[in-house]
XYZ file of C-alpha atoms in Angstrom:
450
model
C 15.766 12.854 -3.493
C 18.790 11.826 -5.599
C 19.439 8.820 -3.350
C 15.667 8.096 -3.222
C 15.613 7.983 -7.095
C 18.378 5.127 -7.142
C 16.235 3.270 -4.435
C 13.188 3.547 -6.817
C 15.309 1.910 -9.523
C 16.255 -0.890 -7.403
C 12.785 -1.396 -6.015
C 11.388 -1.381 -9.698
C 13.923 -3.991 -10.699
C 12.770 -6.361 -7.903
C 9.107 -5.562 -8.517
C 9.693 -6.398 -12.135
C 10.953 -9.867 -11.121
C 7.971 -10.350 -8.734
C 5.487 -9.581 -11.337
C 7.247 -11.799 -13.821
C 7.110 -14.692 -11.574
C 3.738 -14.123 -10.465
C 2.659 -15.372 -13.870
C 5.655 -17.963 -14.323
C 5.447 -19.599 -11.014
C 1.688 -20.311 -11.209
C 2.109 -22.054 -14.561
C 5.360 -23.701 -13.208
C 3.537 -25.083 -10.242
C 0.703 -26.540 -12.383
C 3.379 -28.418 -14.596
C 5.481 -29.709 -11.602
C 2.315 -30.994 -9.689
C -0.042 -31.507 -12.641
C -2.851 -30.392 -10.264
C -4.854 -27.074 -10.425
C -5.694 -27.688 -6.623
C -1.877 -27.512 -5.808
C -1.637 -24.116 -7.615
C -4.663 -22.801 -5.843
C -3.200 -23.966 -2.546
C 0.101 -22.136 -3.402
C -1.674 -18.924 -4.049
C -3.742 -19.275 -0.862
C -0.578 -19.944 1.260
C 1.013 -16.985 -0.085
C -1.936 -14.623 0.548
C -2.419 -16.141 4.024
C 1.266 -15.627 4.852
C 0.919 -11.927 3.706
C -2.143 -11.370 5.998
C -0.322 -12.807 9.107
C 3.012 -11.132 8.255
C 1.445 -7.745 8.174
C 1.231 -7.667 12.088
C 4.769 -9.298 12.462
C 6.219 -6.757 9.996
C 4.790 -3.771 11.858
C 6.461 -5.025 15.131
C 9.842 -5.678 13.288
C 9.778 -2.380 11.482
C 9.188 -0.498 14.741
C 12.053 -2.361 16.499
C 14.787 -2.826 13.953
C 16.602 -0.815 11.294
C 14.330 -0.694 8.203
C 17.215 -0.614 5.700
C 18.563 -3.876 7.043
C 15.141 -5.471 7.163
C 14.550 -4.671 3.396
C 18.128 -5.951 2.518
C 17.429 -9.099 4.469
C 14.143 -9.674 2.699
C 15.620 -9.211 -0.760
C 18.481 -11.459 -0.010
C 16.174 -14.224 1.617
C 13.861 -14.199 -1.495
C 16.908 -14.422 -3.698
C 18.197 -17.456 -1.810
C 14.697 -18.930 -2.034
C 14.722 -18.659 -5.711
C 18.240 -20.156 -5.985
C 17.244 -23.142 -3.755
C 14.330 -23.797 -6.148
C 16.570 -23.829 -9.030
C 19.123 -26.218 -7.641
C 16.603 -28.579 -5.997
C 15.987 -32.021 -7.471
C 13.007 -32.426 -9.288
C 11.444 -34.727 -6.671
C 11.864 -32.144 -4.016
C 10.432 -29.156 -5.810
C 6.857 -29.649 -5.159
C 7.190 -29.492 -1.437
C 9.677 -26.639 -1.669
C 7.217 -24.636 -3.759
C 5.027 -24.028 -0.580
C 8.015 -22.956 1.442
C 8.728 -20.458 -1.335
C 5.054 -19.219 -1.057
C 5.673 -18.601 2.768
C 8.951 -16.833 2.089
C 7.886 -14.615 -0.789
C 4.579 -13.707 1.142
C 6.247 -12.862 4.206
C 9.365 -10.988 2.654
C 7.378 -8.978 0.153
C 5.040 -7.717 2.872
C 7.999 -6.915 5.306
C 9.890 -5.119 2.483
C 6.681 -3.168 1.571
C 5.982 -2.047 5.203
C 9.686 -1.101 5.834
C 9.909 1.105 2.746
C 6.582 2.931 2.996
C 7.218 3.753 6.768
C 10.697 4.717 5.967
C 10.079 7.303 3.252
C 9.592 10.455 5.584
C 12.858 9.714 7.093
C 14.585 9.027 3.663
C 13.509 12.235 2.104
C 11.892 14.306 4.790
C 8.169 14.824 5.577
C 7.874 17.681 3.162
C 8.902 15.649 0.287
C 7.052 12.478 1.007
C 4.246 13.002 -1.423
C 6.480 13.383 -4.457
C 8.567 10.239 -3.292
C 5.261 8.193 -3.033
C 4.414 9.409 -6.448
C 7.833 8.349 -7.800
C 7.823 4.996 -6.104
C 4.342 4.247 -7.334
C 5.259 4.986 -10.834
C 8.398 2.781 -10.606
C 6.341 -0.124 -9.397
C 3.332 0.443 -12.153
C 6.071 0.402 -14.870
C 7.588 -2.791 -13.423
C 4.061 -4.375 -13.300
C 3.600 -3.558 -17.025
C 6.913 -4.813 -18.071
C 6.685 -7.921 -15.793
C 3.196 -9.047 -16.966
C 3.961 -8.205 -20.705
C 7.340 -10.059 -20.744
C 6.291 -13.102 -18.768
C 4.802 -15.029 -21.555
C 7.656 -14.324 -23.896
C 10.422 -15.118 -21.336
C 8.716 -18.420 -20.310
C 7.919 -19.488 -23.911
C 11.279 -18.554 -25.436
C 13.728 -19.023 -22.309
C 11.809 -21.431 -20.040
C 11.112 -21.367 -16.339
C 14.654 -21.717 -15.316
C 15.279 -18.197 -16.947
C 12.164 -16.668 -15.411
C 13.140 -17.804 -11.965
C 16.895 -16.820 -12.426
C 15.686 -13.300 -13.361
C 13.694 -12.918 -10.449
C 16.530 -14.081 -8.095
C 18.753 -11.652 -9.991
C 16.292 -8.656 -9.448
C 16.372 -9.306 -5.648
C 20.041 -9.282 -5.656
C 20.191 -6.003 -7.559
C 17.733 -4.448 -5.090
C 19.723 -5.498 -2.064
C 22.958 -4.115 -3.689
C 21.418 -0.740 -4.338
C 20.012 -0.532 -0.902
C 23.297 -1.437 0.644
C 25.223 1.132 -1.479
C 22.815 4.167 -0.500
C 23.794 6.238 2.574
C 20.160 6.694 3.633
C 18.531 6.853 7.167
C 15.234 4.860 7.560
C 14.588 5.523 11.204
C 13.963 8.632 13.220
C 16.467 9.819 15.697
C 16.852 7.474 18.638
C 15.237 8.327 21.930
C 17.375 9.555 24.979
C 18.113 7.429 27.949
C 14.948 8.869 29.853
C 12.590 8.349 26.981
C 13.969 4.740 26.433
C 13.381 3.807 30.056
C 9.853 5.291 29.923
C 9.168 3.287 26.793
C 10.578 0.095 28.430
C 8.498 0.704 31.411
C 5.250 1.074 29.477
C 5.370 -1.720 27.150
C 1.553 -2.142 26.799
C 1.037 1.498 25.458
C 3.988 1.211 23.028
C 2.805 -2.285 21.827
C -0.624 -0.753 21.054
C 0.512 2.466 19.661
C -0.980 2.096 16.344
C -4.393 1.295 18.054
C -4.137 4.322 20.218
C -3.505 6.391 17.240
C -6.542 5.224 15.465
C -8.529 6.022 18.556
C -7.378 9.356 18.471
C -7.813 9.662 14.848
C -10.939 7.791 13.940
C -10.956 9.046 10.432
C -7.771 7.340 9.848
C -9.302 4.126 11.107
C -12.079 4.404 8.727
C -9.729 4.959 5.899
C -8.132 1.650 6.688
C -11.503 -0.010 6.682
C -12.264 1.596 3.268
C -9.020 0.164 1.948
C -10.160 -3.357 3.113
C -13.558 -2.567 1.160
C -11.383 -1.656 -1.876
C -9.476 -4.905 -1.739
C -12.802 -6.641 -1.568
C -13.997 -4.906 -4.798
C -10.642 -5.470 -6.503
C -10.761 -8.992 -5.998
C -14.158 -9.124 -7.755
C -13.073 -7.342 -10.933
C -9.864 -9.586 -10.967
C -11.806 -12.878 -10.772
C -14.622 -11.560 -13.002
C -12.408 -10.046 -15.825
C -11.483 -13.411 -17.570
C -15.165 -14.602 -17.328
C -16.352 -11.298 -18.923
C -13.615 -11.162 -21.664
C -14.386 -14.652 -22.647
C -18.084 -13.764 -23.047
C -17.173 -10.945 -25.198
C -14.975 -12.807 -27.544
C -14.768 -16.572 -27.041
C -12.196 -17.021 -29.596
C -9.767 -14.487 -28.229
C -10.567 -14.319 -24.528
C -7.481 -12.588 -23.378
C -8.086 -9.509 -25.823
C -10.088 -7.484 -23.378
C -8.187 -8.478 -20.427
C -5.018 -7.062 -22.104
C -6.699 -3.901 -23.248
C -8.084 -3.423 -19.667
C -4.893 -3.662 -17.791
C -2.856 -1.691 -20.211
C -5.262 1.148 -20.053
C -5.702 0.783 -16.287
C -1.832 1.086 -15.888
C -1.635 4.162 -18.288
C -4.179 5.992 -16.181
C -2.476 5.049 -13.081
C 0.974 6.230 -14.125
C -0.563 9.469 -15.570
C -2.257 10.214 -12.276
C 1.076 9.495 -10.339
C 2.896 11.799 -12.293
C 0.239 14.674 -12.080
C 0.226 14.317 -8.384
C 4.288 14.373 -8.367
C 4.223 17.583 -10.371
C 1.434 19.103 -8.235
C 3.405 18.280 -5.143
C 6.416 20.035 -6.349
C 4.680 23.269 -6.331
C 4.270 24.755 -2.807
C 5.413 21.780 -0.791
C 2.012 20.240 -0.685
C 1.682 17.240 1.756
C -1.006 15.172 0.190
C -4.375 15.230 -1.782
C -6.174 14.923 1.671
C -8.775 12.523 3.155
C -11.704 14.067 1.174
C -9.712 13.375 -2.154
C -9.214 9.890 -0.953
C -12.898 9.204 -0.432
C -13.936 10.780 -3.728
C -11.182 8.922 -5.604
C -12.274 5.668 -4.036
C -16.017 6.108 -4.975
C -14.915 7.217 -8.581
C -12.665 4.179 -8.851
C -15.200 1.674 -7.791
C -18.027 3.240 -10.137
C -15.508 3.064 -13.016
C -15.013 -0.488 -12.461
C -18.613 -1.288 -12.444
C -19.124 0.583 -15.797
C -16.506 -1.598 -17.380
C -18.628 -4.675 -16.841
C -21.878 -3.036 -17.906
C -21.814 -4.526 -21.368
C -21.153 -1.010 -23.134
C -19.144 -0.492 -26.405
C -15.398 -1.478 -25.985
C -14.343 2.161 -26.335
C -16.556 3.278 -23.475
C -15.360 0.436 -21.247
C -11.636 1.192 -21.988
C -12.277 4.742 -21.228
C -13.868 3.590 -17.798
C -10.746 1.549 -17.170
C -8.503 4.655 -17.827
C -10.563 6.583 -15.377
C -10.483 3.774 -12.606
C -6.639 3.500 -13.142
C -6.303 7.406 -12.504
C -8.506 7.212 -9.375
C -6.735 4.251 -8.131
C -3.421 6.075 -8.491
C -4.889 9.123 -6.518
C -6.294 7.045 -3.775
C -3.154 4.893 -3.370
C -0.991 8.049 -2.843
C -3.461 9.902 -0.725
C -3.703 6.988 1.579
C -0.094 6.214 1.832
C 0.712 9.804 2.424
C -1.829 10.158 5.098
C -0.391 7.113 7.023
C 3.129 8.607 6.795
C 2.019 11.648 8.768
C 2.008 9.405 11.949
C 4.966 9.498 14.263
C 7.854 7.348 13.455
C 7.449 4.938 16.303
C 3.835 4.328 15.296
C 4.195 4.355 11.588
C 5.498 0.807 11.111
C 2.673 -0.805 13.077
C 0.159 1.309 11.035
C 1.635 -0.005 7.717
C 1.641 -3.409 9.083
C -1.961 -3.298 10.129
C -2.966 -1.817 6.896
C -1.047 -4.626 4.886
C -2.908 -7.187 6.779
C -6.318 -5.582 6.478
C -5.945 -4.952 2.616
C -4.752 -8.643 2.219
C -7.631 -9.929 4.251
C -10.188 -7.926 2.153
C -8.647 -9.072 -1.075
C -8.466 -12.729 0.026
C -11.972 -12.787 1.272
C -13.151 -11.169 -1.967
C -11.445 -13.837 -4.095
C -13.453 -16.504 -2.199
C -16.664 -14.559 -2.264
C -16.443 -13.649 -5.912
C -15.599 -16.958 -7.126
C -18.695 -18.372 -5.388
C -20.871 -15.666 -6.700
C -19.816 -15.941 -10.277
C -21.106 -19.434 -10.400
C -24.619 -17.892 -9.838
C -24.642 -14.451 -11.153
C -23.332 -12.293 -13.866
C -19.857 -10.468 -13.684
C -21.693 -7.152 -13.604
C -23.758 -8.287 -10.650
C -20.801 -9.621 -8.596
C -18.705 -6.505 -9.468
C -21.443 -4.212 -8.795
C -22.303 -6.018 -5.374
C -18.738 -5.735 -4.038
C -17.662 -2.490 -5.546
C -21.116 -1.076 -4.437
C -20.450 -1.877 -0.831
C -16.919 0.064 -1.201
C -18.886 3.084 -2.674
C -21.251 2.987 0.330
C -18.400 3.136 2.782
C -16.603 5.836 0.732
C -19.725 8.008 0.637
C -20.062 7.483 4.380
C -16.611 8.682 5.089
C -17.125 11.634 2.815
C -20.144 12.620 4.655
C -18.205 12.423 7.903
C -15.392 14.676 6.534
C -17.875 17.297 5.225
C -19.644 17.520 8.482
C -16.638 17.672 10.377
C -15.390 20.590 8.210
C -18.595 22.449 8.654
C -18.621 21.894 12.439
C -15.021 23.027 12.678
C -15.774 26.193 10.734
C -18.914 26.791 12.814
C -16.935 26.395 16.133
C -14.192 28.660 14.908
C -16.686 31.346 14.107
C -18.138 31.360 17.545
C -14.868 30.809 19.636
C -12.499 33.143 17.912
C -13.287 36.191 19.984
C -13.188 34.601 23.504
C -10.165 32.492 22.732
C -8.436 35.469 21.337
C -9.203 37.504 24.355
C -7.992 34.606 26.757
C -4.921 34.159 24.767
C -4.050 37.838 25.010
C -4.628 37.948 28.760
C -2.586 34.786 29.205
C 0.249 36.270 27.140
C 0.296 39.470 29.124
C 0.449 37.595 32.404
C 3.081 35.276 31.191
C 5.108 38.287 29.960
C 4.731 40.223 33.086
C 5.873 37.120 35.200
C 8.735 36.688 32.741
C 9.740 40.288 32.907
C 9.686 40.149 36.771
C 12.084 37.080 36.617
C 9.381 34.834 38.383
C 8.431 32.617 35.579
C 9.897 31.968 32.073
C 7.583 32.509 29.183
C 5.674 29.417 27.941
C 4.736 28.835 24.415
C 1.078 27.339 24.224
C 0.508 25.324 21.171
C -2.678 23.286 20.412
C -2.262 19.695 20.964
C -1.596 17.490 17.816
C -3.410 14.107 16.891
C 0.074 12.430 17.373
C 0.543 13.992 20.962
C -2.968 13.109 22.079
C -2.267 9.519 20.861
C 0.932 9.399 22.852
C -0.752 11.063 26.009
C -3.334 8.236 25.923
């Protein structure tokens, strides 16, 4: 955890630069091209690259050292920012779209690499605490980046903002290079390697096989896509709703909303981190994920219900806390997968989430021309609530059926186990057969068998 805390600092620095430029670059593009369409195309190219790169990142993370991938991603983004700074004015417009591809791909690759590597860096038993610490660092970076973007651009200019972003990636790469951390599991032996090479198709579809063996995990990924759909709705609708509340100060409610959301998010991450430190707990669990996602979407709907500002801000606080809970519960659950499948799972998840968010941006923008913000947010977040409620029902039924089956099968299984143990002990004592330990198959072993 000592090394991981330093990694969190470096990651937070690079995240600060990314959030800073998320604001600065959008305005910079408009000034360079004098076209709102060009700015929109830049965002679309970056998002589309993030969707496609999720699948590519999953394969890269499964095949290569994750630490080197993260360092390479940081240095590539640093070089892209420097190239933009030194490029002549006439060539900057075209270079901006190259920058959109580079940052979209590298940010996805870095995120997939880091999340899939956490169980190897800190150990499986500390992954929940590590996820909480990492999420807190990125949330603080988001607050600092968004809050300082206007000041940096207004007082120092775009060159300073882009330079800060380049420097933040350089700092992150330097921290990673200096840390003696292992980001991959132990390598397979020669026999295992030969078997893996001879079975390219099962290895290639490892994540899909795991999802077939663990359908609840597949449903969780679908729910995350629905969450992305809902999140895009309140992101698009928030400026419209804020302008209707106070036309003379349209940014006031937006600032209150995001500041309160961030506070709730950080508070929940800290609570989960402290909760994880007592008893070595491995995560809030799938049921907590489903409940948290329902609460989060419901709270976002309340924000746009036209209630007094105090109630809306309180709802934003609840939404931030529920968002923090679902994020950590989801990431921790995916990290329970075997190391050789974990990278593909996180790559698939990144593509699915970005697809949901991008699709939601298009749908929300179109619907807001026809309906009120409350209707649009209620529709898309309501869809997410329906999926979450369905997941919760499935989990409750599984728990009940499992308890029922355990109650009926305990005696026969115990008797059979005792008989098998006695027979194995007798053979072992006679020297004819070594004792064999019988363990129930895990989800991961079932996936590998398939």
